[in-house]
Coordinates of C-alpha atoms in Angstrom, one line a residue:
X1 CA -29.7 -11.2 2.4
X2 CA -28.7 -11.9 6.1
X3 CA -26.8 -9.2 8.1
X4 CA -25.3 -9.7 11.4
X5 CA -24.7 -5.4 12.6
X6 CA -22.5 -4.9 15.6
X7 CA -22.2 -2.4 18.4
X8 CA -19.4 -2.7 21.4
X9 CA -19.7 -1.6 24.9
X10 CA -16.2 -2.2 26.2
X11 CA -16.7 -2.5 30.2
X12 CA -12.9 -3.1 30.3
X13 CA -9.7 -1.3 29.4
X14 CA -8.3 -3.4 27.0
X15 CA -7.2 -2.6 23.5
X16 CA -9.0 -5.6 21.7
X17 CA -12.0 -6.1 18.9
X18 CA -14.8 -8.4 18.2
X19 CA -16.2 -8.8 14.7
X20 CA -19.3 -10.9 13.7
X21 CA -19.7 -12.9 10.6
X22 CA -23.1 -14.3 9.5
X23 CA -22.9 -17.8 6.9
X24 CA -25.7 -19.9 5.9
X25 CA -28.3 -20.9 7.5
X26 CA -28.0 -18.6 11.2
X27 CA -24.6 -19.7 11.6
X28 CA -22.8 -17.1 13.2
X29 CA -19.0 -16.5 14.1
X30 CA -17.9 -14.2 17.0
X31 CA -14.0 -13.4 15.9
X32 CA -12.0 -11.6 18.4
X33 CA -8.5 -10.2 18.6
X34 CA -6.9 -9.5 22.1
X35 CA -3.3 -8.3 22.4
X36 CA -0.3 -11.3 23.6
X37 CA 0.1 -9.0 26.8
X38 CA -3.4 -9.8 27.7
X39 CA -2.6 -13.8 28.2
X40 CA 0.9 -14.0 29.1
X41 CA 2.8 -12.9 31.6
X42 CA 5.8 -10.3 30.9
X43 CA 8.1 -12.7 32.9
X44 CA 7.0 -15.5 30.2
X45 CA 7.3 -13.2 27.2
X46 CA 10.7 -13.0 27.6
X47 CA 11.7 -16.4 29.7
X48 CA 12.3 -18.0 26.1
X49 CA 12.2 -15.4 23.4
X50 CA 13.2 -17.1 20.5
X51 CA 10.4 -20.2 21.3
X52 CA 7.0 -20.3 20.8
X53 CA 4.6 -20.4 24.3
X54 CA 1.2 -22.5 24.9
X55 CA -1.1 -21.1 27.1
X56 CA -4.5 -22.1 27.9
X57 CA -7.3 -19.6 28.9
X58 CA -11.1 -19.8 29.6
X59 CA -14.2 -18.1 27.5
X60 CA -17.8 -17.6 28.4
X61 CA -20.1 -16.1 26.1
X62 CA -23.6 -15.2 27.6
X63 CA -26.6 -14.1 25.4
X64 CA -30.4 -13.2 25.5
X65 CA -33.0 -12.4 23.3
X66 CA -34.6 -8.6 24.3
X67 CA -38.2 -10.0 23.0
X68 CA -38.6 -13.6 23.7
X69 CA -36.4 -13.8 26.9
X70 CA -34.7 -16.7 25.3
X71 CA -31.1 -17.1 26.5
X72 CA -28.0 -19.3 26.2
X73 CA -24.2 -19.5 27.6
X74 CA -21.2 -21.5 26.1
X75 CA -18.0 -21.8 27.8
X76 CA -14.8 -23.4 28.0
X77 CA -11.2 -23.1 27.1
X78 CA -9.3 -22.4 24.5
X79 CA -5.1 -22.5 23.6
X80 CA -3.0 -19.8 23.0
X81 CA 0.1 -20.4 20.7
X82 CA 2.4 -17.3 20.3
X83 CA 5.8 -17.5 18.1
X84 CA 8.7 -15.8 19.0
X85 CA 8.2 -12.8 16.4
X86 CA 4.5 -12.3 18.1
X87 CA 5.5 -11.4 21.8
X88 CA 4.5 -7.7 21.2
X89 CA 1.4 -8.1 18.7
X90 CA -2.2 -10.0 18.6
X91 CA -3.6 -13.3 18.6
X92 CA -6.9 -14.3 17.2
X93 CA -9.5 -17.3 18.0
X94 CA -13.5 -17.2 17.0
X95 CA -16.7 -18.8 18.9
X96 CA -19.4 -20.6 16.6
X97 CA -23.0 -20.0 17.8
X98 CA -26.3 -20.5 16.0
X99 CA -29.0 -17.5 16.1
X100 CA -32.4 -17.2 15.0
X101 CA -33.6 -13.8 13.6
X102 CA -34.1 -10.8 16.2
X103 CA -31.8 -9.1 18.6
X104 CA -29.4 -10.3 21.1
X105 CA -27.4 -8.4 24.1
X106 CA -24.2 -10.5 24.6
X107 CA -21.6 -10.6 26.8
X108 CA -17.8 -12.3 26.2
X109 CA -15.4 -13.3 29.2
X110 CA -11.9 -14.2 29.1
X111 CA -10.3 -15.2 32.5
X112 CA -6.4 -15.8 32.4
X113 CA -4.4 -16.2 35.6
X114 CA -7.6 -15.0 37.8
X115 CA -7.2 -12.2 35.7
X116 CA -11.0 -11.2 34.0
X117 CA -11.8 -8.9 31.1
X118 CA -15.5 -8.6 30.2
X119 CA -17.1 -7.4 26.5
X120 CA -20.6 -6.5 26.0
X121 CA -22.2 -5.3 22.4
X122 CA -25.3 -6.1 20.5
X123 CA -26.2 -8.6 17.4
X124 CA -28.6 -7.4 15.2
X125 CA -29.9 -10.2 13.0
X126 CA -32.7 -9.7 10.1
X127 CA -34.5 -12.6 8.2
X128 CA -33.5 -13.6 4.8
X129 CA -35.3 -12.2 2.0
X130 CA -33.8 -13.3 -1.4
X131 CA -33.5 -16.9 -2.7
X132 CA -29.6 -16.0 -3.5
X133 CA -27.8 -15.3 -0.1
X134 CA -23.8 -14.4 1.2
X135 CA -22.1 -14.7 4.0
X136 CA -20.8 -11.5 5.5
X137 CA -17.8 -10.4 3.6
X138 CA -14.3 -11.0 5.8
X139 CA -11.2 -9.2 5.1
X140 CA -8.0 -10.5 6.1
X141 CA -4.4 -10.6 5.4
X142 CA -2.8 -13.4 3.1
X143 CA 1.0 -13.9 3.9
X144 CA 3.5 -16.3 2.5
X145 CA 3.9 -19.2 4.4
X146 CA 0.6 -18.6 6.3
X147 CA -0.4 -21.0 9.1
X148 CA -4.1 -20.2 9.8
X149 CA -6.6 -22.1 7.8
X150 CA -10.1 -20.1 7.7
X151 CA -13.3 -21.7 6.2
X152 CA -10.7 -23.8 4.2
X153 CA -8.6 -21.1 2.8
X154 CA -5.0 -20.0 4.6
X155 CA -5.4 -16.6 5.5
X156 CA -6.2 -14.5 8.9
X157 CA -9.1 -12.0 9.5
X158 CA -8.5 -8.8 10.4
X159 CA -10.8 -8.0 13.3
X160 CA -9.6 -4.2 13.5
X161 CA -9.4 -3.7 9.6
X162 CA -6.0 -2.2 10.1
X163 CA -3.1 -2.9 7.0
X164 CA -0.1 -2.0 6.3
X165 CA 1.2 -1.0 2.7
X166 CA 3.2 -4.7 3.5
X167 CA 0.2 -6.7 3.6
X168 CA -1.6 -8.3 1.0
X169 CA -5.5 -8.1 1.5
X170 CA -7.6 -11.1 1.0
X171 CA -11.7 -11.1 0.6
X172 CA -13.6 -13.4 1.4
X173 CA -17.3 -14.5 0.5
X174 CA -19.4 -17.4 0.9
X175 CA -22.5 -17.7 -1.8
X176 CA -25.7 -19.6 -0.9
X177 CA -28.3 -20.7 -3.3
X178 CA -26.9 -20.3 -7.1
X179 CA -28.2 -23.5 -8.9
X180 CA -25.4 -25.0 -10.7
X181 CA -25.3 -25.1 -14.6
X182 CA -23.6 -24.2 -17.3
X183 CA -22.9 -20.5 -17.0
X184 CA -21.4 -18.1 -14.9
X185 CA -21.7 -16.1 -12.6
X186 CA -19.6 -12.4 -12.3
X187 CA -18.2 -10.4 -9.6
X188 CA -17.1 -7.1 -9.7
X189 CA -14.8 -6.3 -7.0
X190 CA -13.9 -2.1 -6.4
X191 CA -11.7 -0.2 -3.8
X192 CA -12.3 3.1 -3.3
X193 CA -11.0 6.2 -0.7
X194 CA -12.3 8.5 1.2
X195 CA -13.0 10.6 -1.6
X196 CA -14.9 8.1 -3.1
X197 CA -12.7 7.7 -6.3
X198 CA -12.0 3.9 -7.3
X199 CA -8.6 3.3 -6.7
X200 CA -9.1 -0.3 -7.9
X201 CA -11.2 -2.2 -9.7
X202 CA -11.6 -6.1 -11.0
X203 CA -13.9 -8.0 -12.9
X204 CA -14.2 -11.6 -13.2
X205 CA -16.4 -14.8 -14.0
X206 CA -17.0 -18.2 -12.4
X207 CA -18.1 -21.0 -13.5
X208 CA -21.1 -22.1 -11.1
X209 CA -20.4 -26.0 -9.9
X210 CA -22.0 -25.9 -6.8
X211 CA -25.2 -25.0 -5.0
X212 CA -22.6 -23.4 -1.9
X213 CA -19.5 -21.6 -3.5
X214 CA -16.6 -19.4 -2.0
X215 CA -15.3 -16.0 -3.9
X216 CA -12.2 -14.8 -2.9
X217 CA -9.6 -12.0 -4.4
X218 CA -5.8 -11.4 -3.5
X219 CA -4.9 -7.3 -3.6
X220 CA -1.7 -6.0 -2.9
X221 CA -1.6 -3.2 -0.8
X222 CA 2.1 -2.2 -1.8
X223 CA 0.8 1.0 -4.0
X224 CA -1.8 2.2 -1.4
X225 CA -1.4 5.4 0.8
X226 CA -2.6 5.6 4.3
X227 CA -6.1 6.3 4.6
X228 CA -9.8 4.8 5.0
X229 CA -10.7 2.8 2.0
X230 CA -13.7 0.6 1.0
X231 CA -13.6 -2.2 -0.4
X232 CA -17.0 -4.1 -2.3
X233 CA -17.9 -6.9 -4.4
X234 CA -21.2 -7.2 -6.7
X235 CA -21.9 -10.8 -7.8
X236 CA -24.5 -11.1 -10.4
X237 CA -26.1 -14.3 -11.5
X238 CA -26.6 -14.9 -15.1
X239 CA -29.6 -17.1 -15.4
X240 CA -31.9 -15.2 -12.9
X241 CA -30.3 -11.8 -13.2
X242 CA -30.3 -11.3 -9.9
X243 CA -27.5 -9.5 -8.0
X244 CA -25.9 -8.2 -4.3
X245 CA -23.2 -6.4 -3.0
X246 CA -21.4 -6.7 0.3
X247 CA -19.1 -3.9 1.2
X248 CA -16.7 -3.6 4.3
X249 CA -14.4 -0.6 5.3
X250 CA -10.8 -1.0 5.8
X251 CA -8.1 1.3 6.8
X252 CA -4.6 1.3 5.8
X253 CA -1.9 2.4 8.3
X254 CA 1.6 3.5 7.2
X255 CA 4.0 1.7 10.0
X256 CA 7.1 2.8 7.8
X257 CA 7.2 5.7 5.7
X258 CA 10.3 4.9 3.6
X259 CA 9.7 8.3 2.2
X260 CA 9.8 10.4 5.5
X261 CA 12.3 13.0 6.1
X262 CA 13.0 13.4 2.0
X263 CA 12.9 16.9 1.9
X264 CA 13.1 16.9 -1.9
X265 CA 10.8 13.6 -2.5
X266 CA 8.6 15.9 -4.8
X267 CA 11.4 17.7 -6.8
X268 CA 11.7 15.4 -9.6
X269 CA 11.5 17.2 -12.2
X270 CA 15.6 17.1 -11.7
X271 CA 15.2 14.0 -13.2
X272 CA 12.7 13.5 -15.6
X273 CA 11.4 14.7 -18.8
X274 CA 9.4 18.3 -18.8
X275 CA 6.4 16.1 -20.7
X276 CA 6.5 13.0 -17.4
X277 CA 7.0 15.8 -15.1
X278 CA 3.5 18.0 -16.2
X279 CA 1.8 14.8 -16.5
X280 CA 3.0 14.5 -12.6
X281 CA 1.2 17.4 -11.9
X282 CA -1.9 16.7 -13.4
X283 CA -2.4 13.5 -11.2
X284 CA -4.9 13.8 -8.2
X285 CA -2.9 13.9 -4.6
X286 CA -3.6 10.2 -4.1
X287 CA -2.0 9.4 -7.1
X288 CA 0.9 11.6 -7.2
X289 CA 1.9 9.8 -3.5
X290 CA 1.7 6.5 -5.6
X291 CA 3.8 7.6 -8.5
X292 CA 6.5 8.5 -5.8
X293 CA 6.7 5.3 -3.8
X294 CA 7.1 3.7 -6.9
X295 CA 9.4 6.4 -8.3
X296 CA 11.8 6.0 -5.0
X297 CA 11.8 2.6 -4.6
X298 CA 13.6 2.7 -8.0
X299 CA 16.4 5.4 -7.5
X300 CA 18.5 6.7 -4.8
X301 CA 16.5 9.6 -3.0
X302 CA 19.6 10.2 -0.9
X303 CA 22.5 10.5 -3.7
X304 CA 20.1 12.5 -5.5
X305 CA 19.7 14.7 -2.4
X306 CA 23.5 14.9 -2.0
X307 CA 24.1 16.1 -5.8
X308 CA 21.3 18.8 -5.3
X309 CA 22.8 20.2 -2.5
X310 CA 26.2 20.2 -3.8
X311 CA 24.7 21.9 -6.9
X312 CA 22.9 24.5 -5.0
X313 CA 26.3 25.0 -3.0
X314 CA 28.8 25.0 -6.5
X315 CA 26.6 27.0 -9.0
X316 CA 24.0 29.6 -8.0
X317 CA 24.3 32.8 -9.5
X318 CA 22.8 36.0 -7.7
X319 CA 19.8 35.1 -10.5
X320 CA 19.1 31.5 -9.9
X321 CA 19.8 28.7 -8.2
X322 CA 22.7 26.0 -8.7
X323 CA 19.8 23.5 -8.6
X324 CA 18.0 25.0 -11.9
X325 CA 21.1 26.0 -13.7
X326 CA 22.0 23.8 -16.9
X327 CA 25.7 22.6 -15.1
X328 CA 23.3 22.0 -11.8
X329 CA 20.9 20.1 -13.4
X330 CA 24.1 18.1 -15.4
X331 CA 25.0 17.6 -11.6
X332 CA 22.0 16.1 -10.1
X333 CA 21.8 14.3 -13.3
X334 CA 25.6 12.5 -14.0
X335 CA 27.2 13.4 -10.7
X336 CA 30.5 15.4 -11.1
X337 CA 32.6 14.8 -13.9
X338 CA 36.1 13.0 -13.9
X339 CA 38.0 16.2 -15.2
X340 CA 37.1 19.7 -16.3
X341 CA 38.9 21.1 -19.8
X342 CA 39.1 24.6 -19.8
X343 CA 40.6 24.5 -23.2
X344 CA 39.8 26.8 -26.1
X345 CA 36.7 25.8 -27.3
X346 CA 36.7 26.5 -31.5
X347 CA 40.3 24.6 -31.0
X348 CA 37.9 21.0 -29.7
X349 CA 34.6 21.4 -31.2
X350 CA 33.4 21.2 -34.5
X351 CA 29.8 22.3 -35.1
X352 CA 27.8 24.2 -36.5
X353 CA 25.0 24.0 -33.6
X354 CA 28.3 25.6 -31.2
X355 CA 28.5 28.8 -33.5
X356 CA 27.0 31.1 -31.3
X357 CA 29.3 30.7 -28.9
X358 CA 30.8 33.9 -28.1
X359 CA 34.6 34.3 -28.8
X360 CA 36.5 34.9 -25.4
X361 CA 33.4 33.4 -23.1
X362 CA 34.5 31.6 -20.2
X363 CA 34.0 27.9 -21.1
X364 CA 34.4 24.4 -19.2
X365 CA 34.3 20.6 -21.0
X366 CA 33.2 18.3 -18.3
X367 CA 34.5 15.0 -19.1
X368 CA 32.6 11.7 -17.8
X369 CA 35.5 9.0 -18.7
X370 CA 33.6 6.1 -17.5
X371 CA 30.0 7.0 -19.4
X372 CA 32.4 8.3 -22.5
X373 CA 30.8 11.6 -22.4
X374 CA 31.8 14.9 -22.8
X375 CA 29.7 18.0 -21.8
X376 CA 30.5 21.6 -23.2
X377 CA 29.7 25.0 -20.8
X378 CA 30.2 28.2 -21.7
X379 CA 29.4 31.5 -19.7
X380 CA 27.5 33.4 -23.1
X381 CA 26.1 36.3 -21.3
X382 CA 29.5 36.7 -18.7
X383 CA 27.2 36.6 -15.7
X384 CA 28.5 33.1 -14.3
X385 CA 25.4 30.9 -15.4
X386 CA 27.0 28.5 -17.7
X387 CA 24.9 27.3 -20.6
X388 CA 25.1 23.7 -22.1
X389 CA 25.7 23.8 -25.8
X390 CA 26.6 20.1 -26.6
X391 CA 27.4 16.8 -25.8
X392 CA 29.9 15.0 -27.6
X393 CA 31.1 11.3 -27.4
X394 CA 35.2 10.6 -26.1
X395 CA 36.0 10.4 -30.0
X396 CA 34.7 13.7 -30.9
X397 CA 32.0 11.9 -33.0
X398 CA 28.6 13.8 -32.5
X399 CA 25.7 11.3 -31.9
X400 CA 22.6 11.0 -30.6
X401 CA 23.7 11.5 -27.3
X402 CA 22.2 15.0 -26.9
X403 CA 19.0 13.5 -27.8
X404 CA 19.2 11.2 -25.3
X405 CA 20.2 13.6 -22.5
X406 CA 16.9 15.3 -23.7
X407 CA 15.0 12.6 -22.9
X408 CA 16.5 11.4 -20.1
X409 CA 17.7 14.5 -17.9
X410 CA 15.0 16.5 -19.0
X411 CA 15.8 20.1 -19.0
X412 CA 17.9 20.6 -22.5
X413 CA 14.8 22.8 -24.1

């Protein structure tokens, strides 16, 4: 299989990156990403921020062979187009060039303005050995709406290998030398962290139609936590048996942590049943961050805060907190009631479940109008923790509505 390994000597200060890709037959890609700033001026930048801006700016890209002596230099000039939404961010272009096996010093130029900034790395380059052959595997991000076409498929390479948990990563392979038949051929496409535990993994099968065929996947990256990942893809072939992998490291960056300053992001066991809750804990750290984007993006972190709060402030007792108290957790849970009864309780409620109720205990009926609930407190022990006995419905009818709260609030034992 043909490999094209990089290393880059930056002899300039500027924050950009270069990233070689190797296709069939020595064809060979330089891809580079340099920041807007790098181009255009500040003072165009903002002359007309809500257009896009065309800017020309010259390349020359000088290599040699160490061995042979054999050297070669393209140049010219390429166009910049930047859209208002990019005046702070990257642009990317690439360079075709052909190359032999053996090993190349380069050296990349871009002039703007009089302005020069210089690159210099190596390209490694190793003869093909198998019949079956790849290209190198890009990574990229696939957006709606996108513009840039690459190899024939809308997507853009990510030169630095940075994401964020908005983007939606897209692979891309080039296969060289399957004979087309009947069958298929399968590839088996795995993510995994730093840890080395698969966080994803896909298996599929194409039909082979053509001696040169593309393999591409579309991932999500909405569930993923910040971190260094790998992602790889095996492709087997079915008639010969024979099989390669290509693997390329990305590294996803958190740019918004909608999670950030929730001081009580992990406390959910407020809210959930004690069997969801210990099968919380049991997941691994990576997982447990992924469970509570999802569970956030699904509640309201900062009502829930609010009611805890509030519950901690209305109902500790010099034992325990307000938070872990039955009328906290009814709190956190329903919000305060409509109305509080403090009516006799053997004149309202009719059950036997309520019997042990002590005669003279102080007692509260937190009525919830709008949800036609009723909830019944009462003080058993007369050291101010008030213990839920029942839930009825508005009609005095009792129902499955205590079975529900079981389920649902998660703390009626």
């Amino acid at each position: 299989m043909l490999s094209a390994l990089l290393n880059i000597t930056l002899t300039a200060f500027l924050p950009a990156n270069i990233a070689i890709y190797r296709f069939e037959e020595n064809y060979v890609e330089i891809w580079y990403q340099i920041p807007v700033s790098q181009v255009f001026s500040p003072q165009e930048l903002q002359s007309a921020p809500f257009d896009s801006i065309f800017k020309e700016y010259q390349y020359r890209f000088d290599i040699h062979n160490n061995i042979t002596n054999d050297s070669a230099q393209i140049e010219g000039t390429k166009g910049a187009l930047i859209r208002h939404n990019q005046r702070s961010e990257y642009f990317i272009d690439y360079i075709p060039i052909f190359l032999y096996p053996g090993t190349f010093d380069y050296r990349l130029t871009f002039t703007s303005a009089g302005a020069a900034s210089v690159f210099e790395g190596r390209i490694d380059m190793s003869g093909d050995t198998l019949i079956i052959s790849c290209s190198d595997l890009i990574l990229g991000r696939k957006n709606a709406g996108e513009s840039f076409i690459c190899h024939g498929h809308a997507f853009t390479p990510s030169i630095d290998g940075r994401y964020s948990n908005s983007c939606t990563l897209f692979s891309f392979l080039a296969i060289y030398g399957i004979v087309p038949d009947s069958l298929y051929y399968q590839s088996r496409y795995t993510i995994t962290d730093r840890a080395s535990a698969v966080v994803f993994e896909k298996q599929r099968r194409y039909l082979k139609h053509d001696y040169s065929q593309i393999d591409t996947l579309t991932i999500s990256l909405n569930d993923y936590i910040e971190g260094q990942y790998l992602f790889s893809i095996t492709v087997t072939d079915s008639s010969s048996g024979s099989s390669f992998s290509q693997s390329k490291e990305f590294r996803i960056v958190t740019l918004f942590d909608e999670t950030a300053g929730m001081t009580f992001n992990q406390d959910i066991h407020y809210l959930i049943s004690r069997k969801e809750f210990d099968g919380f804990r049991r997941l691994s750290n990576h997982d447990k961050k992924v469970y509570l984007k999802k569970f956030w993006s699904k509640r309201d972190y900062w009502q829930f805060e609010k009611r805890l709060l509030e519950a901690n402030a209305k109902f500790s007792t010099p034992f325990l907190i307000g938070s872990d108290t039955e009328q906290g957790r009814a709190y956190i849970n329903l919000g305060p009631p409509d109305w509080i009864d403090y009516r006799a309780m053997e004149q309202t409620w009719k059950h036997e479940d309520l019997r042990r109720t002590k005669i003279g205990g102080s007692r509260q009926i937190w009525h919830y109008d709008a949800k036609g609930l009723r909830l019944l407190f009462c003080d058993t022990d007369g050291d101010g923790n008030f213990e839920l006995l029942g839930a009825l419905s508005a009609k005095d009818e009792w129902q499955e509505t205590l079975k529900d709260l079981k389920e649902i609030m998660g703390y009626i034992r």
